[in-house]
Amino acid sequence: MRALRILLIVVVVLGGLFVGADRLAVHFAEGEVADKLRTTENLATTPEVSIKGFPFLTQLVGGELEDVEIGIENYEANAGEGGTVRIDDLRANMKGVEFSGDYSSATANSATGTASIAYDELLRTAKSEPAQVAPGVTAEVVGLSDGGDGKIKVAVEATVFGTKLPRPVSVLSTVTAEGDTVRVKAEALPSIGGVQVGETQIRSITDFEQRIDGLPGGIRLDEVRAESDGVRITVLGSDVRLAG
């Protein structure tokens, strides 16, 4: 019995040492991947990196990580014509991440994730100088907010024959993702101060689009939906490059 107790103690001690070594190794690897990702994507801050699965050391020997989670608080994506759009709270789950021994390169077989674009950020795309939509009538988008049921409420401020209407006119719009572009389109056109406004003219104000390109590692837009604090987007990708 004494020999058995000693054997159990040895097993427990060795197991504890292995777990400790494994956690130290995964912590080091997470830091290395985070630093490489920051450099590769030219990020302002170091991203969060969490390597899942246990034990890590056996994954390390095999040269492939089962599951890696990436978190980037603010990411400046390309918006076309030299512009940028701020993507908030980008969270991506990477599967089957193959990496080199010095972590100089890492590529995920597949990736899924979520992020958001705040309404004030999206408004920069829609907002412009007041434009004429009918004789004596000018209008411009002045606000975006949650319209419920996955739609955006677009607030349009209008001036009719020199007099600004006392309150903005609102219209519910659908939001969709087509390729690398988020599109906002009014479902029904608003009436402005009782003046007949042509569809083409008013849609030049209410309808707009925002290109989102150059997301980390080559992930791309999949779906979009209006929510309380902004447009929620889902992203996906394959052969996603994390570093190198």
PDB file of C-alpha atoms in Angstrom, residues 109-237:
ATOM      1  CA  ASN A 109      -8.060  26.322 -42.530  1.00  0.00           C
ATOM      2  CA  SER A 110     -11.294  28.176 -41.762  1.00  0.00           C
ATOM      3  CA  ALA A 111     -12.568  31.117 -39.750  1.00  0.00           C
ATOM      4  CA  THR A 112     -15.904  32.515 -38.585  1.00  0.00           C
ATOM      5  CA  GLY A 113     -16.562  35.597 -36.529  1.00  0.00           C
ATOM      6  CA  THR A 114     -18.569  38.701 -35.690  1.00  0.00           C
ATOM      7  CA  ALA A 115     -17.960  42.431 -35.501  1.00  0.00           C
ATOM      8  CA  SER A 116     -19.952  45.660 -35.555  1.00  0.00           C
ATOM      9  CA  ILE A 117     -20.028  49.049 -37.228  1.00  0.00           C
ATOM     10  CA  ALA A 118     -21.407  51.849 -35.048  1.00  0.00           C
ATOM     11  CA  TYR A 119     -24.185  53.976 -36.515  1.00  0.00           C
ATOM     12  CA  ASP A 120     -22.115  57.155 -36.206  1.00  0.00           C
ATOM     13  CA  GLU A 121     -19.352  55.492 -38.228  1.00  0.00           C
ATOM     14  CA  LEU A 122     -21.785  54.339 -40.917  1.00  0.00           C
ATOM     15  CA  LEU A 123     -23.330  57.812 -40.977  1.00  0.00           C
ATOM     16  CA  ARG A 124     -20.056  59.210 -42.320  1.00  0.00           C
ATOM     17  CA  THR A 125     -20.813  57.304 -45.529  1.00  0.00           C
ATOM     18  CA  ALA A 126     -24.383  58.528 -45.860  1.00  0.00           C
ATOM     19  CA  LYS A 127     -23.909  62.100 -44.712  1.00  0.00           C
ATOM     20  CA  SER A 128     -23.177  64.700 -47.352  1.00  0.00           C
ATOM     21  CA  GLU A 129     -23.996  68.258 -48.208  1.00  0.00           C
ATOM     22  CA  PRO A 130     -27.732  68.992 -48.635  1.00  0.00           C
ATOM     23  CA  ALA A 131     -28.807  68.043 -52.164  1.00  0.00           C
ATOM     24  CA  GLN A 132     -31.779  69.178 -54.212  1.00  0.00           C
ATOM     25  CA  VAL A 133     -34.393  66.439 -54.529  1.00  0.00           C
ATOM     26  CA  ALA A 134     -37.173  68.587 -56.059  1.00  0.00           C
ATOM     27  CA  PRO A 135     -37.608  72.211 -57.092  1.00  0.00           C
ATOM     28  CA  GLY A 136     -37.156  74.239 -53.901  1.00  0.00           C
ATOM     29  CA  VAL A 137     -36.492  71.136 -51.765  1.00  0.00           C
ATOM     30  CA  THR A 138     -33.134  70.028 -50.376  1.00  0.00           C
ATOM     31  CA  ALA A 139     -32.452  67.077 -48.069  1.00  0.00           C
ATOM     32  CA  GLU A 140     -29.638  65.241 -46.293  1.00  0.00           C
ATOM     33  CA  VAL A 141     -29.272  62.245 -43.985  1.00  0.00           C
ATOM     34  CA  VAL A 142     -28.642  63.425 -40.409  1.00  0.00           C
ATOM     35  CA  GLY A 143     -29.028  60.243 -38.351  1.00  0.00           C
ATOM     36  CA  LEU A 144     -29.062  56.452 -38.336  1.00  0.00           C
ATOM     37  CA  SER A 145     -30.534  54.262 -35.613  1.00  0.00           C
ATOM     38  CA  ASP A 146     -32.105  50.881 -34.930  1.00  0.00           C
ATOM     39  CA  GLY A 147     -35.437  50.546 -36.703  1.00  0.00           C
ATOM     40  CA  GLY A 148     -36.284  47.147 -35.207  1.00  0.00           C
ATOM     41  CA  ASP A 149     -36.651  43.795 -36.930  1.00  0.00           C
ATOM     42  CA  GLY A 150     -33.156  44.029 -38.408  1.00  0.00           C
ATOM     43  CA  LYS A 151     -33.768  47.361 -40.170  1.00  0.00           C
ATOM     44  CA  ILE A 152     -32.134  50.784 -39.986  1.00  0.00           C
ATOM     45  CA  LYS A 153     -34.095  53.976 -39.366  1.00  0.00           C
ATOM     46  CA  VAL A 154     -32.706  56.719 -41.579  1.00  0.00           C
ATOM     47  CA  ALA A 155     -33.470  60.305 -40.491  1.00  0.00           C
ATOM     48  CA  VAL A 156     -33.631  62.837 -43.337  1.00  0.00           C
ATOM     49  CA  GLU A 157     -33.588  66.571 -42.676  1.00  0.00           C
ATOM     50  CA  ALA A 158     -35.283  68.679 -45.354  1.00  0.00           C
ATOM     51  CA  THR A 159     -35.640  72.325 -46.265  1.00  0.00           C
ATOM     52  CA  VAL A 160     -38.682  73.341 -48.332  1.00  0.00           C
ATOM     53  CA  PHE A 161     -38.542  76.692 -50.136  1.00  0.00           C
ATOM     54  CA  GLY A 162     -36.041  78.041 -47.618  1.00  0.00           C
ATOM     55  CA  THR A 163     -37.807  76.746 -44.501  1.00  0.00           C
ATOM     56  CA  LYS A 164     -36.320  73.814 -42.596  1.00  0.00           C
ATOM     57  CA  LEU A 165     -38.936  71.276 -41.542  1.00  0.00           C
ATOM     58  CA  PRO A 166     -39.400  71.206 -37.738  1.00  0.00           C
ATOM     59  CA  ARG A 167     -38.304  67.584 -37.454  1.00  0.00           C
ATOM     60  CA  PRO A 168     -36.473  65.052 -39.643  1.00  0.00           C
ATOM     61  CA  VAL A 169     -38.437  62.643 -41.810  1.00  0.00           C
ATOM     62  CA  SER A 170     -37.694  58.979 -41.028  1.00  0.00           C
ATOM     63  CA  VAL A 171     -37.651  56.009 -43.339  1.00  0.00           C
ATOM     64  CA  LEU A 172     -37.052  52.321 -42.595  1.00  0.00           C
ATOM     65  CA  SER A 173     -34.316  50.740 -44.660  1.00  0.00           C
ATOM     66  CA  THR A 174     -33.002  47.246 -45.232  1.00  0.00           C
ATOM     67  CA  VAL A 175     -29.305  46.503 -44.797  1.00  0.00           C
ATOM     68  CA  THR A 176     -27.615  43.757 -46.807  1.00  0.00           C
ATOM     69  CA  ALA A 177     -24.119  42.515 -47.565  1.00  0.00           C
ATOM     70  CA  GLU A 178     -23.152  41.993 -51.189  1.00  0.00           C
ATOM     71  CA  GLY A 179     -19.566  40.928 -51.682  1.00  0.00           C
ATOM     72  CA  ASP A 180     -17.400  43.414 -49.790  1.00  0.00           C
ATOM     73  CA  THR A 181     -20.126  46.065 -49.612  1.00  0.00           C
ATOM     74  CA  VAL A 182     -22.830  46.928 -47.045  1.00  0.00           C
ATOM     75  CA  ARG A 183     -25.899  48.392 -48.770  1.00  0.00           C
ATOM     76  CA  VAL A 184     -28.688  50.410 -47.146  1.00  0.00           C
ATOM     77  CA  LYS A 185     -31.918  50.800 -49.151  1.00  0.00           C
ATOM     78  CA  ALA A 186     -35.182  52.486 -48.171  1.00  0.00           C
ATOM     79  CA  GLU A 187     -38.220  50.201 -48.142  1.00  0.00           C
ATOM     80  CA  ALA A 188     -40.699  53.019 -48.745  1.00  0.00           C
ATOM     81  CA  LEU A 189     -39.955  56.580 -49.781  1.00  0.00           C
ATOM     82  CA  PRO A 190     -40.831  59.406 -47.388  1.00  0.00           C
ATOM     83  CA  SER A 191     -43.090  62.353 -48.139  1.00  0.00           C
ATOM     84  CA  ILE A 192     -41.291  65.649 -47.643  1.00  0.00           C
ATOM     85  CA  GLY A 193     -43.398  68.633 -46.640  1.00  0.00           C
ATOM     86  CA  GLY A 194     -46.222  67.621 -48.957  1.00  0.00           C
ATOM     87  CA  VAL A 195     -43.997  68.133 -51.989  1.00  0.00           C
ATOM     88  CA  GLN A 196     -43.893  65.449 -54.676  1.00  0.00           C
ATOM     89  CA  VAL A 197     -40.366  64.097 -54.802  1.00  0.00           C
ATOM     90  CA  GLY A 198     -39.077  61.812 -57.546  1.00  0.00           C
ATOM     91  CA  GLU A 199     -37.895  58.336 -56.527  1.00  0.00           C
ATOM     92  CA  THR A 200     -34.494  58.695 -58.143  1.00  0.00           C
ATOM     93  CA  GLN A 201     -33.879  62.026 -56.459  1.00  0.00           C
ATOM     94  CA  ILE A 202     -34.864  60.952 -52.944  1.00  0.00           C
ATOM     95  CA  ARG A 203     -33.044  57.628 -53.195  1.00  0.00           C
ATOM     96  CA  SER A 204     -29.873  59.516 -54.022  1.00  0.00           C
ATOM     97  CA  ILE A 205     -30.150  60.697 -50.409  1.00  0.00           C
ATOM     98  CA  THR A 206     -31.700  57.782 -48.493  1.00  0.00           C
ATOM     99  CA  ASP A 207     -29.860  54.900 -50.195  1.00  0.00           C
ATOM    100  CA  PHE A 208     -26.120  54.465 -49.779  1.00  0.00           C
ATOM    101  CA  GLU A 209     -23.421  51.851 -49.502  1.00  0.00           C
ATOM    102  CA  GLN A 210     -20.214  51.253 -47.569  1.00  0.00           C
ATOM    103  CA  ARG A 211     -17.385  49.162 -48.931  1.00  0.00           C
ATOM    104  CA  ILE A 212     -15.483  47.101 -46.342  1.00  0.00           C
ATOM    105  CA  ASP A 213     -12.291  45.562 -47.625  1.00  0.00           C
ATOM    106  CA  GLY A 214      -8.955  44.410 -46.266  1.00  0.00           C
ATOM    107  CA  LEU A 215     -10.236  42.631 -43.154  1.00  0.00           C
ATOM    108  CA  PRO A 216      -7.564  40.738 -41.151  1.00  0.00           C
ATOM    109  CA  GLY A 217      -6.106  37.665 -42.806  1.00  0.00           C
ATOM    110  CA  GLY A 218      -8.434  37.891 -45.792  1.00  0.00           C
ATOM    111  CA  ILE A 219     -11.704  37.150 -43.966  1.00  0.00           C
ATOM    112  CA  ARG A 220     -14.740  38.628 -45.698  1.00  0.00           C
ATOM    113  CA  LEU A 221     -18.271  39.848 -45.071  1.00  0.00           C
ATOM    114  CA  ASP A 222     -20.993  37.217 -44.866  1.00  0.00           C
ATOM    115  CA  GLU A 223     -24.160  38.746 -43.374  1.00  0.00           C
ATOM    116  CA  VAL A 224     -25.244  42.040 -41.768  1.00  0.00           C
ATOM    117  CA  ARG A 225     -28.095  43.005 -39.464  1.00  0.00           C
ATOM    118  CA  ALA A 226     -29.152  46.239 -37.787  1.00  0.00           C
ATOM    119  CA  GLU A 227     -29.104  46.083 -33.981  1.00  0.00           C
ATOM    120  CA  SER A 228     -29.495  48.544 -31.113  1.00  0.00           C
ATOM    121  CA  ASP A 229     -25.983  50.040 -31.215  1.00  0.00           C
ATOM    122  CA  GLY A 230     -25.004  49.526 -34.834  1.00  0.00           C
ATOM    123  CA  VAL A 231     -24.813  47.098 -37.717  1.00  0.00           C
ATOM    124  CA  ARG A 232     -23.738  43.619 -36.635  1.00  0.00           C
ATOM    125  CA  ILE A 233     -21.715  41.762 -39.233  1.00  0.00           C
ATOM    126  CA  THR A 234     -20.656  38.141 -39.503  1.00  0.00           C
ATOM    127  CA  VAL A 235     -17.461  37.212 -41.303  1.00  0.00           C
ATOM    128  CA  LEU A 236     -15.964  34.016 -42.644  1.00  0.00           C
ATOM    129  CA  GLY A 237     -12.961  32.819 -44.562  1.00  0.00           C
TER     130      GLY A 237
END
